[in-house]
Tab-separated table of C-alpha atoms in Angstrom:
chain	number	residue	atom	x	y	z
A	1	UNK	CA	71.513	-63.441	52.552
A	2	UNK	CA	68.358	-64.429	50.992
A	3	UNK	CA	67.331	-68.209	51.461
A	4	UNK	CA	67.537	-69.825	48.366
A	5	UNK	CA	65.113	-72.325	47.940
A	6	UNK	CA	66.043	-75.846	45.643
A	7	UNK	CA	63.594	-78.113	43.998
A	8	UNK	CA	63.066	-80.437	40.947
A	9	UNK	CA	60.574	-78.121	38.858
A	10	UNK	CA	59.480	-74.378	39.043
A	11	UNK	CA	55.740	-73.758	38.093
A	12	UNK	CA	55.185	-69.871	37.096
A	13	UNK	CA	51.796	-69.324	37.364
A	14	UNK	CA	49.215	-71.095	40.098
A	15	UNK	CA	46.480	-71.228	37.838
A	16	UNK	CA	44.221	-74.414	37.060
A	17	UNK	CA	47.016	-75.927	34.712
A	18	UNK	CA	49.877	-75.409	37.027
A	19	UNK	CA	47.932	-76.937	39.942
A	20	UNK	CA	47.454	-79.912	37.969
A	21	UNK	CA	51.266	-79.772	37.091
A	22	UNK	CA	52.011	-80.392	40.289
A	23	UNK	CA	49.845	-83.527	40.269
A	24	UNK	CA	51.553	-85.090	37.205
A	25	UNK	CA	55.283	-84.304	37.807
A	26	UNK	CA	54.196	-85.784	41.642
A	27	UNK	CA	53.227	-89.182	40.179
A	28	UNK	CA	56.279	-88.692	38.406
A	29	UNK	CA	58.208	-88.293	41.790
A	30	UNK	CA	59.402	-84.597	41.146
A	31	UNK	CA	58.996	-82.049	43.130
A	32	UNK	CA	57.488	-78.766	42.474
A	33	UNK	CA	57.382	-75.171	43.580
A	34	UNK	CA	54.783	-72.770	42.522
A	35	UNK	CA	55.156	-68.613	41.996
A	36	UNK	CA	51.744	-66.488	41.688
A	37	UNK	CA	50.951	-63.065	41.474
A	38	UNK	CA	47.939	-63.549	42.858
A	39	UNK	CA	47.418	-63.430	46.568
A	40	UNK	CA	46.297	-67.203	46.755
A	41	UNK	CA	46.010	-69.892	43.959
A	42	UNK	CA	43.953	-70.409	40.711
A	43	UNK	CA	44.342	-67.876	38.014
A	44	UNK	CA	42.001	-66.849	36.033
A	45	UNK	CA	39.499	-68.901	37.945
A	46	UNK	CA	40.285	-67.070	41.366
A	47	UNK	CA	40.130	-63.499	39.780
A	48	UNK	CA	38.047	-63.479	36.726
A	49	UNK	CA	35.162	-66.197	37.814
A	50	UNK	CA	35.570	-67.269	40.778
A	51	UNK	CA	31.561	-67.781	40.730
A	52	UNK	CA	31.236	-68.154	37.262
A	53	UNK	CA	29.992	-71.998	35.871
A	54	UNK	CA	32.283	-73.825	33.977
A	55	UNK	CA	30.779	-76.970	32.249
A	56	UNK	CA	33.545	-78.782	30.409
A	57	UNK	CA	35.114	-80.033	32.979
A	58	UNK	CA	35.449	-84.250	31.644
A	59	UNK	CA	33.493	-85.679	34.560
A	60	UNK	CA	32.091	-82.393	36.701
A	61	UNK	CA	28.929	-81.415	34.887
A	62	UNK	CA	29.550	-77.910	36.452
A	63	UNK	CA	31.455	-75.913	38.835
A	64	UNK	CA	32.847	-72.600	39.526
A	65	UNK	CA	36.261	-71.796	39.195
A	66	UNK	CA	36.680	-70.889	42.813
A	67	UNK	CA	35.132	-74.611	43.733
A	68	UNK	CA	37.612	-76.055	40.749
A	69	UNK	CA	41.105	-74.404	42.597
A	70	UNK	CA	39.327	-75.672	45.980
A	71	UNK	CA	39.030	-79.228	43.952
A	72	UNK	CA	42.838	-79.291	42.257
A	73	UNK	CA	44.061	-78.029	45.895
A	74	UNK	CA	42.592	-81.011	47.317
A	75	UNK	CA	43.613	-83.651	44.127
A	76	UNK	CA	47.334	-81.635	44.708
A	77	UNK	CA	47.738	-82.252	48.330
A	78	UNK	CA	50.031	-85.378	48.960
A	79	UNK	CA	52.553	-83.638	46.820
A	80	UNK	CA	52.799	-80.992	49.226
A	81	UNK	CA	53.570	-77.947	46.629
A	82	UNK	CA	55.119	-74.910	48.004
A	83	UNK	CA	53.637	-71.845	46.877
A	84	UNK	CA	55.175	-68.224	46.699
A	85	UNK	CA	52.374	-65.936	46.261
A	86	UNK	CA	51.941	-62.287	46.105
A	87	UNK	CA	54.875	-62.032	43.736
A	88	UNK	CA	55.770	-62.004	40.374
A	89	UNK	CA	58.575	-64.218	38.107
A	90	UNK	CA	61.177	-61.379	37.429
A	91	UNK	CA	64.201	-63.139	36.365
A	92	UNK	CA	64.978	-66.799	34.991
A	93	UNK	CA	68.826	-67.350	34.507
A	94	UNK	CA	70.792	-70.759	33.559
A	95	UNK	CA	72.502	-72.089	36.040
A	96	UNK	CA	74.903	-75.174	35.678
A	97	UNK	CA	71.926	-77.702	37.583
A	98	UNK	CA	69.194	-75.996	35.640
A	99	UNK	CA	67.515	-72.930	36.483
A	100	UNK	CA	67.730	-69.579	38.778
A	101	UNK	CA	64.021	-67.965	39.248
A	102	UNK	CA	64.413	-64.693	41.186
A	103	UNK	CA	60.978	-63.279	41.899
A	104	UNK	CA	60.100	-59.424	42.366
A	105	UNK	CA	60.159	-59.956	46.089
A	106	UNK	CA	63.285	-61.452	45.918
A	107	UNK	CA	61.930	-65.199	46.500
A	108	UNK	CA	65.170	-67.257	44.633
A	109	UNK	CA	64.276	-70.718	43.533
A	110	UNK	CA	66.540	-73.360	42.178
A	111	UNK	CA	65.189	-76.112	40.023
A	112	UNK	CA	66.011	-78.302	37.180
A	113	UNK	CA	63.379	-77.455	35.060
A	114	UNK	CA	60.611	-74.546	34.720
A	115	UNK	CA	57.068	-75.156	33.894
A	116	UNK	CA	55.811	-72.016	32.508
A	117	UNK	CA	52.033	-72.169	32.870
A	118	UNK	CA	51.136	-68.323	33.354
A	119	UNK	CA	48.246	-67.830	31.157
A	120	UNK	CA	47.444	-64.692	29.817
A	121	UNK	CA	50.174	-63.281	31.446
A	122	UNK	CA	50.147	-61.527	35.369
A	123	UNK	CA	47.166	-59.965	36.876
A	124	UNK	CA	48.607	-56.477	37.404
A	125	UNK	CA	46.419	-53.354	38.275
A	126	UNK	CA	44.285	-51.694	35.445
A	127	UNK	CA	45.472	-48.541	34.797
A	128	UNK	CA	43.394	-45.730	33.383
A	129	UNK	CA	44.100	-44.784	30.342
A	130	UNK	CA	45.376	-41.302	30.889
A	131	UNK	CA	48.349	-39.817	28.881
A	132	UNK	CA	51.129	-39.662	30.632
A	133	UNK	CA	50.374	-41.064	34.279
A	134	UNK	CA	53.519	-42.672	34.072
A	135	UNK	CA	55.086	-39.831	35.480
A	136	UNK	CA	53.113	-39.671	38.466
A	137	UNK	CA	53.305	-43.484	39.342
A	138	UNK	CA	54.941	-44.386	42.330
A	139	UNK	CA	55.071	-40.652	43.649
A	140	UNK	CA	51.387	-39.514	43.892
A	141	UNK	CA	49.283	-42.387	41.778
A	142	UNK	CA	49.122	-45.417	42.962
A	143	UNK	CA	47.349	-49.037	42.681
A	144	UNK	CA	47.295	-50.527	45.869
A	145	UNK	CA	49.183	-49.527	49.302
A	146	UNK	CA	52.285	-51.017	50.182
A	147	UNK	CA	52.734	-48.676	53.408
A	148	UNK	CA	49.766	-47.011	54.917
A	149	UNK	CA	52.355	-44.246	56.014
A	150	UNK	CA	52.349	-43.242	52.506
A	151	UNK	CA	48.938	-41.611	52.479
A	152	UNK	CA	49.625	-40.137	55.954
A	153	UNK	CA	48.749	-36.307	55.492
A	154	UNK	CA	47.662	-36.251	52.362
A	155	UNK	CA	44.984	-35.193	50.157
A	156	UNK	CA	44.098	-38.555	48.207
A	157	UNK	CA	41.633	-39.359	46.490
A	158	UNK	CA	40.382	-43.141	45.945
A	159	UNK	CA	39.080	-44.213	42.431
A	160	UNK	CA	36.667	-47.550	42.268
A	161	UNK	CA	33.657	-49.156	43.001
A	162	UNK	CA	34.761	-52.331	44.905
A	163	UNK	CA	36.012	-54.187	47.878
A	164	UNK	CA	39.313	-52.622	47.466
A	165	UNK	CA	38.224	-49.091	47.107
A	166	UNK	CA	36.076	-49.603	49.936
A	167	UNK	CA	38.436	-51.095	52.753
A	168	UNK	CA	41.137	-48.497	51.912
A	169	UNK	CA	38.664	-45.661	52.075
A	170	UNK	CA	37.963	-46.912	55.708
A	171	UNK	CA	41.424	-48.102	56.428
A	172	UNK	CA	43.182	-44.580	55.121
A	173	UNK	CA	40.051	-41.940	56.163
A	174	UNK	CA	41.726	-41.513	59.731
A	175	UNK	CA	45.273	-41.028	58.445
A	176	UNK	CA	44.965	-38.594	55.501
A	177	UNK	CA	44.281	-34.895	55.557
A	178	UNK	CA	41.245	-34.936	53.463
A	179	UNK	CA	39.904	-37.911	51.592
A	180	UNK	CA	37.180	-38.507	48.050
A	181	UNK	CA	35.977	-41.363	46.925
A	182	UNK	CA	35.360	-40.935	42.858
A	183	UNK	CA	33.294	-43.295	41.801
A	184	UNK	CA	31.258	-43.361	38.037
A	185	UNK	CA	27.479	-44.352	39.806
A	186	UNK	CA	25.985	-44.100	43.191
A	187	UNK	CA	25.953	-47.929	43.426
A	188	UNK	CA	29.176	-50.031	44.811
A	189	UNK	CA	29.682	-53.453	43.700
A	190	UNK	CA	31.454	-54.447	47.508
A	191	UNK	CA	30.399	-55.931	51.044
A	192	UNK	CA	27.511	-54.403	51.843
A	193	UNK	CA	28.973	-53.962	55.642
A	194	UNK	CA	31.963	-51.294	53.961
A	195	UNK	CA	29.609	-49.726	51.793
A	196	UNK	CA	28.226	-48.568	55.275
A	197	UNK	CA	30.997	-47.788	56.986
A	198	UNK	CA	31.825	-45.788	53.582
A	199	UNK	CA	27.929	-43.567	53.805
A	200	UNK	CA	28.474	-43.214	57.113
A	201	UNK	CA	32.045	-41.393	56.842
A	202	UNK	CA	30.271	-39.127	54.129
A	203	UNK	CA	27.057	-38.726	56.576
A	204	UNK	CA	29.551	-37.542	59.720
A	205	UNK	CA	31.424	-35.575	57.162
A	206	UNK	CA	34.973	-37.280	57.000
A	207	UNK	CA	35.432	-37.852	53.797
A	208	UNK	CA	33.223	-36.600	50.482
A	209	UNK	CA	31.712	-39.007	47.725
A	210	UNK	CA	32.098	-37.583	44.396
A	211	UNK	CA	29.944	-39.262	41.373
A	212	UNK	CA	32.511	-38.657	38.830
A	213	UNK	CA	34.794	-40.038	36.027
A	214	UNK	CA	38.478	-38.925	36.010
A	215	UNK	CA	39.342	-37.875	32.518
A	216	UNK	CA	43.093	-36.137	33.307
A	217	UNK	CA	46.133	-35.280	35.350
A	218	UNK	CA	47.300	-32.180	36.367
A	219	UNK	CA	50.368	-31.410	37.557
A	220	UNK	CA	54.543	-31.202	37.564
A	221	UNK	CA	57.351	-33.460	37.743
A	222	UNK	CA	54.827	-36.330	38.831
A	223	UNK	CA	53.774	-34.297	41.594
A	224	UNK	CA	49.725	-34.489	41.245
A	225	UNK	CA	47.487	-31.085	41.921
A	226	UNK	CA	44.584	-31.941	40.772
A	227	UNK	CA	42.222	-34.205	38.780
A	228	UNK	CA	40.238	-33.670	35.624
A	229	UNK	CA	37.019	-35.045	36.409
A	230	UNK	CA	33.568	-35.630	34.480
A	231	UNK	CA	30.077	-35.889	35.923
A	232	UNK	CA	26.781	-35.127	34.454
A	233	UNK	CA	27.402	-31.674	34.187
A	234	UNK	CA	30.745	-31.906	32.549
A	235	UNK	CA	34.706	-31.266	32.676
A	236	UNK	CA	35.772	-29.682	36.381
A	237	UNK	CA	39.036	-29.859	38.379
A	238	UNK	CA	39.271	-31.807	42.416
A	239	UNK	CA	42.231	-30.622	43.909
A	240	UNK	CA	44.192	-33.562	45.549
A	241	UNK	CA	47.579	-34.745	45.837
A	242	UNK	CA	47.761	-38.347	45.786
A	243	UNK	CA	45.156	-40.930	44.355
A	244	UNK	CA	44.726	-44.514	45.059
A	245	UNK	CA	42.801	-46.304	41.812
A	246	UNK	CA	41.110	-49.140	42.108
A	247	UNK	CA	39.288	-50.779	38.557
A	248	UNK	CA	40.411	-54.396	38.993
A	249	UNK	CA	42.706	-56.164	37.637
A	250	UNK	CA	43.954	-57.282	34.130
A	251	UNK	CA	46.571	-59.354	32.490
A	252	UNK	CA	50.095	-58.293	31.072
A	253	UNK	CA	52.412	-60.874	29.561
A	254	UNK	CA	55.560	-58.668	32.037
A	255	UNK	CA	58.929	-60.454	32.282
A	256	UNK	CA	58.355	-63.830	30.345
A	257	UNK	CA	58.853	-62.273	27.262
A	258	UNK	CA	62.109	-61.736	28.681
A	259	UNK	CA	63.091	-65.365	29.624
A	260	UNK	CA	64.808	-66.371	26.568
A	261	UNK	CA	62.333	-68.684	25.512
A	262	UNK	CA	61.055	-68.630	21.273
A	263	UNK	CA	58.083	-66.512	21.298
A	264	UNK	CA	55.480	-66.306	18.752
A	265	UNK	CA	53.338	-62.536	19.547
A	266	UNK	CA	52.309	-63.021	23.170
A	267	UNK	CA	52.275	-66.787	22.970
A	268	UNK	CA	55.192	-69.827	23.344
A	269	UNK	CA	55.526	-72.460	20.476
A	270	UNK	CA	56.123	-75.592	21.552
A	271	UNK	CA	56.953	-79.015	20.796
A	272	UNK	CA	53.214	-80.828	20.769
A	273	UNK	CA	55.205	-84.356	21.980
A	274	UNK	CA	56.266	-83.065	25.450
A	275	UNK	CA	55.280	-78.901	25.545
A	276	UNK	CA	58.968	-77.874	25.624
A	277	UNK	CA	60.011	-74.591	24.152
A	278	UNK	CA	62.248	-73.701	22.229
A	279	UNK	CA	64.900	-74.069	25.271
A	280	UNK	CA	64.984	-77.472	26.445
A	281	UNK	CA	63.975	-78.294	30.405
A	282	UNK	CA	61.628	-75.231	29.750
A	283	UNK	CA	58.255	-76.477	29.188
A	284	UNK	CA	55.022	-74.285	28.197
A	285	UNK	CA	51.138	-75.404	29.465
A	286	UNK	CA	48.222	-74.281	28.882
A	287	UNK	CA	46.785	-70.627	27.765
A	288	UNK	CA	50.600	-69.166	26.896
A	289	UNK	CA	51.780	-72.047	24.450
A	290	UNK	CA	50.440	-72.064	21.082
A	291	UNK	CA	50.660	-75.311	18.558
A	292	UNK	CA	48.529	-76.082	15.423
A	293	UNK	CA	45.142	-76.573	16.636
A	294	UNK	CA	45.822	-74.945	19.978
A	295	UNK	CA	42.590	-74.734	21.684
A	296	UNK	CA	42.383	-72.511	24.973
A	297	UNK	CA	40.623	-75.002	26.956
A	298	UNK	CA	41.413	-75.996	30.489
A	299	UNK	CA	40.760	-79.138	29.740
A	300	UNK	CA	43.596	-79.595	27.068
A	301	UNK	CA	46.190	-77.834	29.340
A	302	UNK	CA	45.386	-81.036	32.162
A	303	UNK	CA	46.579	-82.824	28.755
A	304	UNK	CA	49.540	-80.920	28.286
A	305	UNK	CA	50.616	-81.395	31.713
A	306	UNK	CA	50.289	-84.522	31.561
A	307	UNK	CA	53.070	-85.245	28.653
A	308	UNK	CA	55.028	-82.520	30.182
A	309	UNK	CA	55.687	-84.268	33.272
A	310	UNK	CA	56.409	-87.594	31.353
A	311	UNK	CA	59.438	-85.413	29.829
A	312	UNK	CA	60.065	-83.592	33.167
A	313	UNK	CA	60.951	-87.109	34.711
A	314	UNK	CA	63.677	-87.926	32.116
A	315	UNK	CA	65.462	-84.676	32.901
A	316	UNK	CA	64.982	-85.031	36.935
A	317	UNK	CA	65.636	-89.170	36.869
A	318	UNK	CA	68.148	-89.443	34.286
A	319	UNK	CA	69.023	-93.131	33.888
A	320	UNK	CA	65.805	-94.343	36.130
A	321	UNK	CA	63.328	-96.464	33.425
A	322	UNK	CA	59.975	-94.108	33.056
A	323	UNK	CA	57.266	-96.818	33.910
A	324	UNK	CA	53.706	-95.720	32.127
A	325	UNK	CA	50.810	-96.970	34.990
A	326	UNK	CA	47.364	-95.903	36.013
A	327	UNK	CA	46.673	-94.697	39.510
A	328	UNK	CA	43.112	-97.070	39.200
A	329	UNK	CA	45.883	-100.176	39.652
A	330	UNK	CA	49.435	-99.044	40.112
A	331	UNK	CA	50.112	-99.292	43.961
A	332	UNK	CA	53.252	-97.338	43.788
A	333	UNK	CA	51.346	-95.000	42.552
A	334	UNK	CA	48.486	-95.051	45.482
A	335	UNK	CA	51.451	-94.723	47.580
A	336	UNK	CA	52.306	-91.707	46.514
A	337	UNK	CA	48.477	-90.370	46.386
A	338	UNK	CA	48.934	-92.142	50.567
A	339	UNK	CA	45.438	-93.975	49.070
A	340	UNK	CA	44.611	-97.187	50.215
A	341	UNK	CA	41.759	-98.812	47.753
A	342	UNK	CA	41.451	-101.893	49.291
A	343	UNK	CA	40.483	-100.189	52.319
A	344	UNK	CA	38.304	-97.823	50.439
A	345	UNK	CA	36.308	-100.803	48.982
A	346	UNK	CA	35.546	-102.608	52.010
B	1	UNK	CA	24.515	-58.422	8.946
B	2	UNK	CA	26.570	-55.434	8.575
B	3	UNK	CA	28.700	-54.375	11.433
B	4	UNK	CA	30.779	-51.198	11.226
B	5	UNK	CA	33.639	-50.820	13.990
B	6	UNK	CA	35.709	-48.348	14.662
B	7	UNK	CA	38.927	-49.150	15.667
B	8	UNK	CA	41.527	-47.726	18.398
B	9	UNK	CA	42.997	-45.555	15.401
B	10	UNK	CA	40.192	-44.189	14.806
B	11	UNK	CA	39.812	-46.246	11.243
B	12	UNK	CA	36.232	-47.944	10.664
B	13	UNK	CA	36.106	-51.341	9.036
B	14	UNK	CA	32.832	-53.057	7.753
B	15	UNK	CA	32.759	-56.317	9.185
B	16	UNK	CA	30.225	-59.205	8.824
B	17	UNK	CA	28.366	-60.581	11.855
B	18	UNK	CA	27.711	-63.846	12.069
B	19	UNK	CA	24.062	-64.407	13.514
B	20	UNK	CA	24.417	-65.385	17.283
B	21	UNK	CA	28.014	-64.250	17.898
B	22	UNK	CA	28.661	-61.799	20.097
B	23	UNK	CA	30.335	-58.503	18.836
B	24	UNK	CA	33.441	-59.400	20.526
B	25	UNK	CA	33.671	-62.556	19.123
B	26	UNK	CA	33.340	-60.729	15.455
B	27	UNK	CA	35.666	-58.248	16.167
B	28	UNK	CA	38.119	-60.627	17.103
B	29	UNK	CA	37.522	-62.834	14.303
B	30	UNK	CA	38.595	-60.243	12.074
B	31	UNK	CA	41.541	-58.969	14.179
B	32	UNK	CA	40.174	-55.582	15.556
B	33	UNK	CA	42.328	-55.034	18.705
B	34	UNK	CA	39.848	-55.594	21.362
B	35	UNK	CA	41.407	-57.467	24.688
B	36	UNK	CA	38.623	-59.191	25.995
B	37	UNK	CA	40.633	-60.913	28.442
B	38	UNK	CA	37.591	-63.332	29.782
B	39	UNK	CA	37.409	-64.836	26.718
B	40	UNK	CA	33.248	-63.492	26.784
B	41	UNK	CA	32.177	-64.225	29.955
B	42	UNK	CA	31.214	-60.797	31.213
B	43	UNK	CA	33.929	-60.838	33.920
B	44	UNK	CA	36.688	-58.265	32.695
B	45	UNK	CA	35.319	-55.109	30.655
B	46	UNK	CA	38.496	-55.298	28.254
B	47	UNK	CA	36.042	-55.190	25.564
B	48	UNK	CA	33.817	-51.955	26.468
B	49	UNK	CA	32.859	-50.574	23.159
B	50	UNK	CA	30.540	-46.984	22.725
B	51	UNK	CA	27.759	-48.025	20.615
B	52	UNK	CA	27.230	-45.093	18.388
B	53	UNK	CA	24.227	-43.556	16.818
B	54	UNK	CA	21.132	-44.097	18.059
B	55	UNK	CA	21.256	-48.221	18.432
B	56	UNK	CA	21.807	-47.411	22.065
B	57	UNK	CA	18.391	-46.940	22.057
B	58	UNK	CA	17.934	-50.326	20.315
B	59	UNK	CA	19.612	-52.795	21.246
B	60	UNK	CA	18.587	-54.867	24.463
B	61	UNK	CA	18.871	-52.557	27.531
B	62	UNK	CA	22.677	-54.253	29.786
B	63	UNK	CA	22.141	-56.453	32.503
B	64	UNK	CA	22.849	-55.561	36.128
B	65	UNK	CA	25.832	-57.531	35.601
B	66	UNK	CA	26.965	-55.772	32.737
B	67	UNK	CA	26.489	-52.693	33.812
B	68	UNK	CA	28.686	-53.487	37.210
B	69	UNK	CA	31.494	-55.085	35.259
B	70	UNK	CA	31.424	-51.619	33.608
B	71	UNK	CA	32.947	-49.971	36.646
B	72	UNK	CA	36.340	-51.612	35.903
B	73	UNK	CA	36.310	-49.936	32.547
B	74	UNK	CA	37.685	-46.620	31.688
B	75	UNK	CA	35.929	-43.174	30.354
B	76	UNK	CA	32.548	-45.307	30.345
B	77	UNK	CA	29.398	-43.150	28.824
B	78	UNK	CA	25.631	-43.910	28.584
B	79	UNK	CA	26.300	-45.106	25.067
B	80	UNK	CA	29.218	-47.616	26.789
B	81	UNK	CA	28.578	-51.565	26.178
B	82	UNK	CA	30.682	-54.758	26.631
B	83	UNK	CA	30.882	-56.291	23.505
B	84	UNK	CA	30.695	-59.520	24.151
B	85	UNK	CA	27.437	-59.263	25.531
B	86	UNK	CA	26.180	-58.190	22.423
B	87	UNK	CA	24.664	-60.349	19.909
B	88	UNK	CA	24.600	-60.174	16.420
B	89	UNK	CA	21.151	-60.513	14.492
B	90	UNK	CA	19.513	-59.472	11.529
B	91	UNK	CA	17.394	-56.778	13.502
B	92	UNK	CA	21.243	-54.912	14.169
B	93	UNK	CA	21.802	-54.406	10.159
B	94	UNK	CA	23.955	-52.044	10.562
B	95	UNK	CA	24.849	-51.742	13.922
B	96	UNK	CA	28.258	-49.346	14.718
B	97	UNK	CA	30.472	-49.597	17.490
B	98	UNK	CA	33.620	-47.932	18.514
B	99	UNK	CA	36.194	-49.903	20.757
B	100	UNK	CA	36.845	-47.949	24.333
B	101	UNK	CA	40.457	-46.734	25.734
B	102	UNK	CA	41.294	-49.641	27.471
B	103	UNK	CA	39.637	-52.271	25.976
B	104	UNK	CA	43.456	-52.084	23.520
């Protein structure tokens, strides 16, 4: 049977705000579990720009958003989060102690409240915007490889300009029958060491680059024979039976919508005094609440978090006395950090 | 200045551009479907728009980082632009764009 794993709060969505989550419901002695799609923390600020400046963060004139996950993983530490990457928040049920999270890997979580601090929603593979592709998802198109085996034998072809296109054109050119890379330039936006690898598989004649654009799908009951593709000299047909596309990533709000919680479009409403929703121990931070002057700002979802946890602690310490301090004085609260200021001073 | 956008129905609407925003922001301002997920930052081409006529021609040639971001974007052309790394201005009276399959 699958482990189930209990804690005091559930945090869907590893991005800045629900690293800082964590911080805030630690000082407020609860406990915290994280789920990501993602392959490793941060959001946004891991996928979109990671190397991008951000200069509004109150105190750091400028950093990146890879260096500010780096930073809140540090700040998070002591509370020792546990994080379930790699997979998405499928299912949130009530339970009689709170809340059942069941993830689409089939990570179960138990806690007494959820923190709901996904953002624009999960990062889930572009998909081109081809009529009908449905039909050939999960039986000849695909967006990433689960099982190599899958591509054994076959005539694939591999859409994309970047690291992933790359490393599965090197990984998969020894296993399938015949193998194109379709790319829209002669220019690849990846390590320069698999763009190699990549010209050198063309050079020796294992695999063909194709400058190209696929327009269309052809083929029957999702079985693919061939793509509609468009180059410089127009409209022609590459015969293939599977293809692997790579164009990034992009956000889709997926199974929240489903959780039961008031929605308003895309977005969750909630209650500006503690960021509950409309179902109480379900709170809402940053980019996926909306309130009258909502501003999408990290630095007002470190806010939110902040009175989020201060309600968080009367629903995981019922009948303990929420004390207000400040971690510049408070040595319970140093404790918690494991800080020792005196020591720091001399 | 005058900004004419053609939406992902096909239906233009004459929108003003503020001097100094980018398209995107102008678009969204006056609730053309556009995604632009990054918010601007030229870091998701959700808001790949063809620029039509001849203001191709125009308008300031795309950075190298443009144009890369461009390779996550779908059906691009050589009239294909992200729209938030446009910027409105006096000089673009006039200016049409048309918003790209998957940038809705």
């Amino acid at each position: 049977m699958t482990e189930i794993h209990k804690t005091d709060a559930v945090i869907i969505g590893a991005g800045p705000i629900g690293l800082f989550a964590v911080f805030e419901l630690g000082l407020n002695d609860i406990k915290a579990h994280l789920i990501d799609i993602l392959d490793r923390p941060g959001g946004q600020c891991a996928e979109l720009y990671p190397e991008k400046p951000i200069y509004d963060i109150p105190a750091i004139p400028v950093c990146t958003g890879a260096e500010l996950t780096t930073r809140l993983m540090e700040q998070i530490k002591p509370f020792h989060p546990v994080f379930h990457l790699n997979q998405m928040a499928e299912k949130l049920e009530k339970i009689a102690e709170g809340w059942r999270i069941t993830s689409d890997r089939g990570t179960v979580i138990e806690a007494k409240i959820v923190i709901l601090a996904a953002g624009g929603g999960s990062f889930v593979p572009k998909k081109p915007p081809i009529k009908g592709i449905e039909a050939y998802e999960n039986q000849s198109v695909f967006y990433a490889v689960r099982k190599m085996d899958t591509f054994r034998g076959k005539h694939l072809a591999i859409a994309g300009g970047g690291d992933s296109a790359m490393d599965w054109v090197i990984n998969l050119q020894p296993l399938a029958a015949s193998l194109t890379l379709i790319h829209r330039r002669d220019e690849f936006r990846a390590a320069p060491d698999s763009v190699s690898k990549m010209r050198a598989l063309v050079a020796e004649g294992k695999m063909q680059l194709k400058i190209a654009q696929i327009m269309g799908l052809k083929g029957e009951g999702g079985k693919l024979q061939s793509l509609v593709v468009k180059d410089d000299k127009g409209e022609s047909e590459h015969v293939c039976d599977t293809l692997l596309a790579f164009y990034g990533l992009t956000m889709r709000l997926g199974p929240v919508a489903q959780f039961g919680v008031a929605m308003e479009g895309e977005l969750i409403p909630v209650n500006t005094a503690n960021f509950e929703t409309s179902v109480p121990g379900v709170f809402a931070v940053g980019d996926i609440n909306v309130y009258p002057g909502k501003m999408k700002l990290i630095l007002s979802g470190f806010h939110e978090a902040a009175l989020m946890a201060k309600k968080a602690f009367e629903y995981i310490h019922p009948g303990r006395k929420y004390r207000f301090q400040y971690t510049t004085s408070s040595s319970d609260l140093q404790e918690k950090l494991g800080v020792k200021p005196d020591e720091r001073a001399a | 200045m005058k900004l004419y956008v053609t939406d992902k129905d096909g239906k233009e609407h004459t929108l003003e551009g503020t001097n100094d925003w980018s398209v995107m922001e102008v678009m969204r301002e006056n609730g053309i479907e556009v995604l632009a997920q990054c918010g601007g930052s030229c870091a998701c081409a959700t808001c790949h728009v063809y620029v039509e006529g001849d203001w191709n021609s125009k308008l300031p040639p795309p950075s190298e980082e443009e144009i890369g971001m461009l390779d996550g974007a779908f059906e691009v052309q050589d009239n294909s632009r992200l729209s938030c790394q446009i910027k409105c201005s006096p000089a673009y009276e006039g200016l049409k764009v048309k918003v790209a399959p998957g940038s809705y």
